[in-house]
């Protein structure tokens, strides 16, 4: 589970994490941008890829490329085996109970749309979905689509001024019409680590299923869906060192059997005539058409690579990076950190007095530093916190260094001086 303990930079040596050796596995980190060494601090948008992933995808195309589940020939058998092994790897990384609980999708956005569409077919006008004020648009818009289509009601768990979900309000939001509670594991905009286990416990007491948006969860520590106690957990491969356009939906076993398919097409049926149809058992029932085969295999490679690392050391290093960045940036006059939850992933969102975040981002890029600026697909929470025009977000990963934290603070200070 995620560890947000504050650890000082000097304890890095005790943990023995060799950040330089880790960085050497990421070719994209070894380059100059605008004449300066790249400082990549946009990890919440997407992570860089280790050689283990790049080489696995390359190997697949060079040696094993074929369509899956269809051919009797050797290559198709090999591709199918690799694809299904990746599914088992996802199960293992999430500690799911069964491999057939894992559906490959394009990412969290598609996973949530799948649930909204399939689970949504059982909903009626006036039924309620509870989300939080901290959600990414991927966990807001699919529920709007259902609201527009059938008239469901979206209820929102409020968030405190420091960016924490106000859990005490949840029981009061639950009614006899509540059909699902859907929240993110970690906020991409502020870094808040949400009490998902507790939310799922409260939901279970009321017999309400839960969906966790895990886009920002898996990259920062092992996830255990059984310990969390959720019904659905969504992840995106590209946020966890895997390829883009691949992700997974974990659905506790009873669900996939009873939910209707999301897409229709090849590979998801047992029999088809012009009069009748029977569907393949899950997860195939939800994977119509040729999937992102190399993406799934690359995701499997990313999760295998990740599983071999020392998670306590990674979490400690990320916590120390967060502490150092909070301190260095927080010391800049006129800089305000947005989101100061007690439990945070290594994300620092901030604004500078009187300066537009895009201008800061542009000047940081000129100094080789990649950050995200804007609303981070989370307009409602930024609006609530009074920063509707956005923030600058530095999101760290265990391959970042303390020198990079200092480079960021210096560059922000320089940008502030130039723009004031
Ligand atoms: C918390 C959160 N949820 C959902 C998403 C959507 O993920 P994807 O674009 O991979 O579908 C993101 C992406 O930034 C995110 O950070």
XYZ file of C-alpha atoms and ligand atoms in Angstrom:
436
model
C 0.000 0.000 0.000
C 1.075 3.566 -0.491
C 3.552 5.028 1.960
C 3.558 8.776 2.389
C 5.980 8.950 5.313
C 8.349 11.889 5.225
C 11.936 10.732 4.811
C 14.870 13.092 4.499
C 17.276 12.978 1.548
C 20.062 11.629 3.742
C 18.056 8.490 4.449
C 18.275 7.643 0.738
C 21.727 6.223 1.337
C 20.417 3.996 4.138
C 17.708 2.610 1.888
C 20.317 1.882 -0.735
C 18.243 2.894 -3.745
C 20.554 3.337 -6.729
C 18.685 6.046 -8.600
C 21.401 6.452 -11.241
C 21.242 2.744 -12.081
C 17.457 3.011 -12.320
C 17.695 6.068 -14.576
C 20.117 4.254 -16.869
C 17.256 1.921 -17.781
C 15.236 4.816 -19.237
C 16.649 5.967 -22.603
C 14.285 8.957 -22.833
C 15.782 10.433 -19.662
C 19.243 10.567 -21.263
C 18.745 13.595 -23.472
C 19.102 17.355 -23.532
C 16.090 19.596 -24.090
C 16.800 23.150 -25.189
C 20.454 22.587 -24.433
C 19.854 21.429 -20.837
C 19.635 17.901 -19.389
C 15.987 16.826 -19.421
C 14.312 17.053 -16.011
C 11.163 15.034 -16.523
C 8.559 15.987 -13.930
C 5.380 15.144 -15.818
C 5.049 11.598 -14.561
C 1.390 11.933 -13.603
C 0.640 12.600 -17.280
C 2.699 9.639 -18.412
C 5.786 7.809 -17.211
C 8.901 7.121 -19.265
C 9.524 3.538 -20.390
C 12.311 1.244 -19.198
C 14.345 -0.841 -21.642
C 12.534 -3.938 -20.348
C 9.315 -2.617 -21.909
C 10.847 -1.174 -25.072
C 12.717 -4.412 -25.788
C 9.681 -6.598 -25.061
C 7.514 -4.701 -27.550
C 10.371 -4.703 -30.087
C 10.844 -8.455 -29.608
C 7.131 -9.067 -30.078
C 7.096 -7.290 -33.437
C 10.349 -8.888 -34.588
C 9.509 -12.477 -33.624
C 6.009 -13.148 -32.326
C 3.618 -10.835 -34.142
C 0.297 -12.477 -35.047
C -3.352 -12.057 -34.183
C -4.498 -13.836 -31.058
C -7.139 -16.423 -30.161
C -7.738 -17.175 -33.862
C -4.948 -18.999 -35.605
C -3.834 -22.592 -35.258
C -0.386 -21.557 -36.434
C 2.623 -21.268 -34.170
C 2.960 -17.490 -34.189
C -0.691 -16.998 -33.240
C -0.242 -19.498 -30.423
C 2.822 -17.636 -29.200
C 1.115 -14.227 -29.378
C -1.924 -15.630 -27.565
C 0.238 -17.115 -24.823
C 2.100 -13.819 -24.339
C -1.157 -11.841 -24.265
C -2.763 -14.166 -21.720
C 0.418 -14.238 -19.622
C 0.179 -10.435 -19.466
C -3.376 -10.750 -18.173
C -2.147 -13.038 -15.398
C 0.634 -10.536 -14.649
C -1.962 -7.761 -14.211
C -3.956 -10.002 -11.879
C -0.851 -10.709 -9.843
C 0.080 -7.011 -9.631
C -3.400 -6.116 -8.387
C -3.724 -9.247 -6.247
C -6.979 -10.103 -8.001
C -8.456 -13.486 -7.148
C -8.834 -14.822 -10.707
C -7.263 -14.101 -14.106
C -10.692 -13.855 -15.756
C -11.436 -10.812 -13.596
C -9.053 -8.755 -15.770
C -10.360 -7.114 -18.946
C -7.880 -5.352 -21.229
C -9.063 -1.893 -22.248
C -7.423 1.234 -23.669
C -6.923 2.757 -20.228
C -8.796 4.139 -17.257
C -11.029 6.282 -19.461
C -12.282 3.261 -21.350
C -12.535 1.158 -18.192
C -14.835 3.678 -16.539
C -16.858 4.117 -19.717
C -17.205 0.338 -19.866
C -18.623 0.222 -16.335
C -20.836 3.274 -16.910
C -22.187 1.780 -20.099
C -22.611 -1.871 -19.042
C -23.451 -1.448 -15.362
C -25.409 1.671 -16.358
C -27.885 -0.442 -18.337
C -29.444 -1.591 -15.071
C -29.949 1.977 -13.789
C -33.156 4.007 -13.844
C -33.964 7.694 -13.683
C -33.367 8.953 -10.164
C -30.728 6.323 -9.304
C -27.655 7.884 -7.736
C -23.902 7.602 -8.335
C -21.535 9.029 -5.720
C -18.180 10.435 -6.849
C -15.834 12.901 -5.123
C -14.997 16.522 -5.845
C -11.437 15.380 -6.525
C -12.168 13.382 -9.663
C -10.467 13.475 -13.046
C -12.881 14.134 -15.916
C -12.585 10.419 -16.774
C -14.598 9.707 -13.627
C -17.063 12.566 -14.144
C -17.991 12.684 -17.820
C -19.118 9.027 -18.218
C -21.625 9.648 -15.401
C -22.819 12.825 -17.145
C -23.449 10.741 -20.253
C -25.635 8.430 -18.146
C -27.305 11.422 -16.522
C -28.158 12.815 -19.949
C -29.260 9.420 -21.266
C -31.373 8.089 -18.412
C -31.540 10.750 -15.736
C -29.270 9.382 -13.014
C -28.255 11.778 -10.234
C -24.560 12.545 -9.576
C -23.759 13.183 -5.909
C -20.391 14.523 -4.823
C -18.326 13.862 -1.693
C -16.902 17.277 -0.725
C -13.195 17.960 -0.438
C -11.606 20.086 2.299
C -9.507 23.204 1.538
C -6.278 21.192 1.904
C -7.511 18.743 -0.710
C -8.722 15.771 1.322
C -11.980 13.926 0.765
C -14.331 14.744 3.646
C -15.137 11.178 4.543
C -17.466 12.165 7.364
C -20.031 13.307 4.776
C -20.147 10.012 2.887
C -22.716 8.156 5.028
C -25.046 11.165 4.716
C -24.823 11.063 0.903
C -25.877 7.430 0.708
C -29.581 6.775 0.144
C -31.726 3.840 -0.919
C -31.117 4.986 -4.526
C -27.286 4.893 -4.364
C -26.092 2.390 -6.974
C -22.309 2.930 -7.118
C -19.523 4.848 -5.380
C -16.662 5.763 -7.732
C -13.542 7.621 -6.563
C -9.909 7.902 -7.513
C -7.134 6.175 -5.584
C -4.771 9.133 -5.941
C -5.664 12.586 -7.246
C -3.712 13.528 -10.358
C -4.286 17.247 -9.764
C -3.179 17.483 -6.112
C -1.539 14.158 -5.294
C -3.943 13.343 -2.446
C -3.969 9.638 -1.567
C -7.596 8.836 -0.851
C -8.859 6.490 1.884
C -10.224 4.021 -0.651
C -10.234 1.095 1.743
C -12.416 3.012 4.172
C -14.711 4.237 1.382
C -15.173 0.660 0.177
C -15.866 -0.494 3.729
C -18.606 2.097 4.156
C -20.025 1.162 0.744
C -20.072 -2.537 1.621
C -21.991 -1.806 4.823
C -24.710 -0.413 2.560
C -24.324 -3.131 -0.064
C -23.177 -0.621 -2.676
C -20.544 -1.578 -5.279
C -17.396 0.520 -5.672
C -15.179 1.564 -8.553
C -11.662 2.869 -7.964
C -9.908 4.955 -10.607
C -6.384 3.658 -10.148
C -4.686 5.748 -12.849
C -2.334 7.308 -10.302
C -2.337 4.395 -7.850
C -0.269 1.632 -9.404
C 2.746 3.804 -10.321
C 3.330 4.628 -6.648
C 3.136 1.296 -4.918
C 1.654 -2.164 -4.973
C -2.130 -2.267 -5.209
C -4.192 -4.961 -3.521
C -7.759 -4.921 -4.793
C -8.824 -7.561 -2.283
C -7.453 -5.542 0.633
C -9.080 -2.389 -0.760
C -12.315 -4.339 -1.068
C -13.471 -2.697 -4.317
C -15.673 -4.193 -7.010
C -13.924 -2.467 -9.927
C -10.379 -1.091 -10.252
C -9.194 0.717 -13.388
C -5.587 1.257 -14.496
C -3.711 2.788 -17.426
C -0.526 1.102 -18.668
C 1.214 4.300 -19.720
C 1.048 5.716 -16.175
C 2.878 2.647 -14.851
C 5.853 2.425 -17.261
C 3.923 0.472 -19.910
C 2.768 1.453 -23.392
C -0.019 3.901 -24.211
C -3.436 2.724 -25.364
C -3.548 -0.233 -22.994
C -4.983 -0.571 -19.525
C -7.074 -2.936 -17.512
C -10.322 -3.141 -15.664
C -10.398 -5.465 -12.671
C -13.944 -6.548 -11.880
C -14.712 -8.838 -8.950
C -15.877 -12.173 -10.336
C -19.664 -11.968 -10.075
C -19.742 -8.717 -12.062
C -18.344 -9.643 -15.459
C -20.676 -12.632 -15.668
C -23.782 -10.550 -15.194
C -22.860 -7.289 -16.952
C -23.837 -6.980 -20.637
C -21.037 -6.538 -23.208
C -19.755 -3.059 -23.900
C -18.638 -3.452 -27.523
C -19.690 -6.043 -30.076
C -17.580 -7.783 -32.710
C -15.158 -10.617 -33.262
C -13.686 -12.703 -30.455
C -16.393 -11.904 -27.889
C -19.052 -14.377 -29.019
C -19.639 -18.084 -28.763
C -22.236 -18.340 -31.560
C -23.797 -15.820 -33.926
C -26.649 -16.205 -36.406
C -28.915 -13.530 -37.829
C -31.503 -14.422 -35.200
C -29.545 -15.226 -32.053
C -26.258 -14.616 -30.290
C -24.447 -16.137 -27.337
C -21.483 -14.424 -25.784
C -18.091 -15.804 -24.859
C -17.410 -16.047 -21.136
C -15.609 -13.090 -19.518
C -13.173 -11.546 -20.016
C -13.452 -12.263 -23.794
C -17.061 -11.002 -23.694
C -15.667 -7.500 -23.103
C -12.773 -7.596 -25.590
C -14.405 -7.263 -29.012
C -12.102 -7.043 -32.015
C -8.333 -7.260 -32.252
C -6.977 -5.797 -29.035
C -3.777 -3.852 -28.418
C -1.751 -7.081 -28.280
C 1.715 -5.542 -28.115
C 0.410 -3.014 -25.588
C -0.838 -5.743 -23.264
C 2.446 -7.633 -23.573
C 4.370 -4.402 -22.939
C 2.200 -3.709 -19.903
C 2.951 -7.202 -18.629
C 6.675 -6.470 -19.048
C 6.313 -3.164 -17.187
C 4.553 -4.816 -14.260
C 7.096 -7.644 -14.120
C 9.908 -5.061 -14.121
C 8.155 -3.039 -11.421
C 7.513 -6.097 -9.258
C 11.240 -6.828 -9.099
C 12.061 -3.459 -7.520
C 12.264 -2.777 -3.795
C 8.923 -1.070 -3.148
C 9.762 0.181 0.313
C 12.880 1.897 -1.086
C 10.951 3.393 -4.006
C 8.197 4.714 -1.731
C 10.754 6.170 0.684
C 12.599 7.911 -2.157
C 9.371 9.341 -3.589
C 8.313 10.563 -0.120
C 11.698 12.244 0.286
C 11.415 13.889 -3.160
C 7.966 15.186 -2.196
C 9.273 16.566 1.101
C 12.232 18.239 -0.615
C 10.087 19.752 -3.392
C 7.483 20.985 -0.917
C 10.206 22.651 1.114
C 12.144 24.189 -1.793
C 9.129 25.439 -3.715
C 7.302 26.486 -0.543
C 10.217 28.797 0.296
C 9.690 30.870 -2.890
C 7.808 34.087 -1.986
C 4.564 34.436 -3.936
C 4.352 30.692 -4.625
C 1.349 28.828 -3.256
C 1.128 25.056 -3.136
C -2.355 23.827 -3.993
C -3.264 20.650 -2.144
C -1.596 19.898 1.158
C -3.223 16.632 2.126
C -1.595 14.627 4.904
C -1.172 11.623 2.629
C 0.202 12.572 -0.744
C 1.809 10.948 -3.746
C 4.845 12.898 -5.043
C 2.882 15.637 -6.783
C 3.312 19.354 -6.156
C 0.712 21.612 -7.780
C 1.377 25.318 -7.404
C 0.580 28.815 -8.602
C 2.689 31.972 -8.666
C 1.054 35.277 -7.759
C -0.082 37.161 -10.847
C 1.587 34.779 -13.328
C -0.254 32.406 -15.657
C 0.759 28.736 -15.228
C 1.310 28.326 -18.999
C 3.925 31.093 -18.952
C 5.742 29.339 -16.105
C 5.565 26.003 -17.955
C 6.971 27.565 -21.126
C 9.925 29.105 -19.297
C 10.587 25.848 -17.445
C 10.646 23.984 -20.751
C 13.205 26.479 -22.037
C 15.371 25.296 -19.110
C 14.838 21.609 -19.932
C 12.175 20.994 -17.290
C 8.951 19.216 -18.261
C 5.919 19.911 -16.068
C 2.204 19.956 -16.760
C 0.313 23.225 -16.646
C -3.425 23.850 -16.800
C -6.425 22.193 -15.265
C -5.182 18.600 -15.327
C -8.594 17.339 -16.542
C -9.921 18.153 -13.075
C -11.751 21.439 -13.541
C -14.188 21.086 -10.603
C -11.539 20.745 -7.883
C -9.378 23.561 -9.253
C -12.432 25.777 -9.447
C -13.331 24.941 -5.833
C -9.801 25.752 -4.673
C -9.876 29.134 -6.434
C -7.361 28.294 -9.171
C -9.728 27.901 -12.114
C -7.113 28.968 -14.640
C -4.934 26.080 -13.554
C -1.726 25.233 -11.750
C 1.807 24.196 -12.551
C 2.150 20.542 -11.605
C 5.470 18.854 -10.930
C 4.862 15.126 -10.583
C 7.795 13.002 -9.502
C 8.755 9.393 -9.956
C 11.331 7.248 -8.205
C 13.764 7.895 -11.082
C 13.884 11.598 -10.227
C 16.727 13.008 -8.146
C 17.189 15.662 -5.480
C 19.333 17.626 -7.953
C 16.279 17.763 -10.205
C 14.156 19.078 -7.333
C 16.698 21.854 -6.839
C 16.870 22.534 -10.586
C 13.083 22.932 -10.572
C 13.111 25.361 -7.644
C 15.870 27.444 -9.259
C 14.081 27.481 -12.619
C 10.749 28.473 -11.044
C 12.472 31.316 -9.244
C 14.111 32.450 -12.498
C 10.778 32.253 -14.353
C 9.130 34.296 -11.622
C 11.808 36.973 -11.885
C 11.468 37.151 -15.676
C 7.661 37.290 -15.624
C 7.153 39.721 -12.738
C -6.760 10.193 -11.843
C -6.881 9.921 -13.321
N -7.957 9.285 -13.769
C -8.117 8.996 -15.069
C -7.173 9.358 -15.998
C -7.372 9.006 -17.432
O -6.409 8.085 -17.829
P -6.225 7.710 -19.352
O -6.079 9.003 -20.103
O -4.994 6.878 -19.384
O -7.452 6.956 -19.768
C -6.032 10.052 -15.581
C -5.037 10.539 -16.541
O -4.368 11.526 -16.309
C -5.883 10.329 -14.201
O -4.795 10.956 -13.745
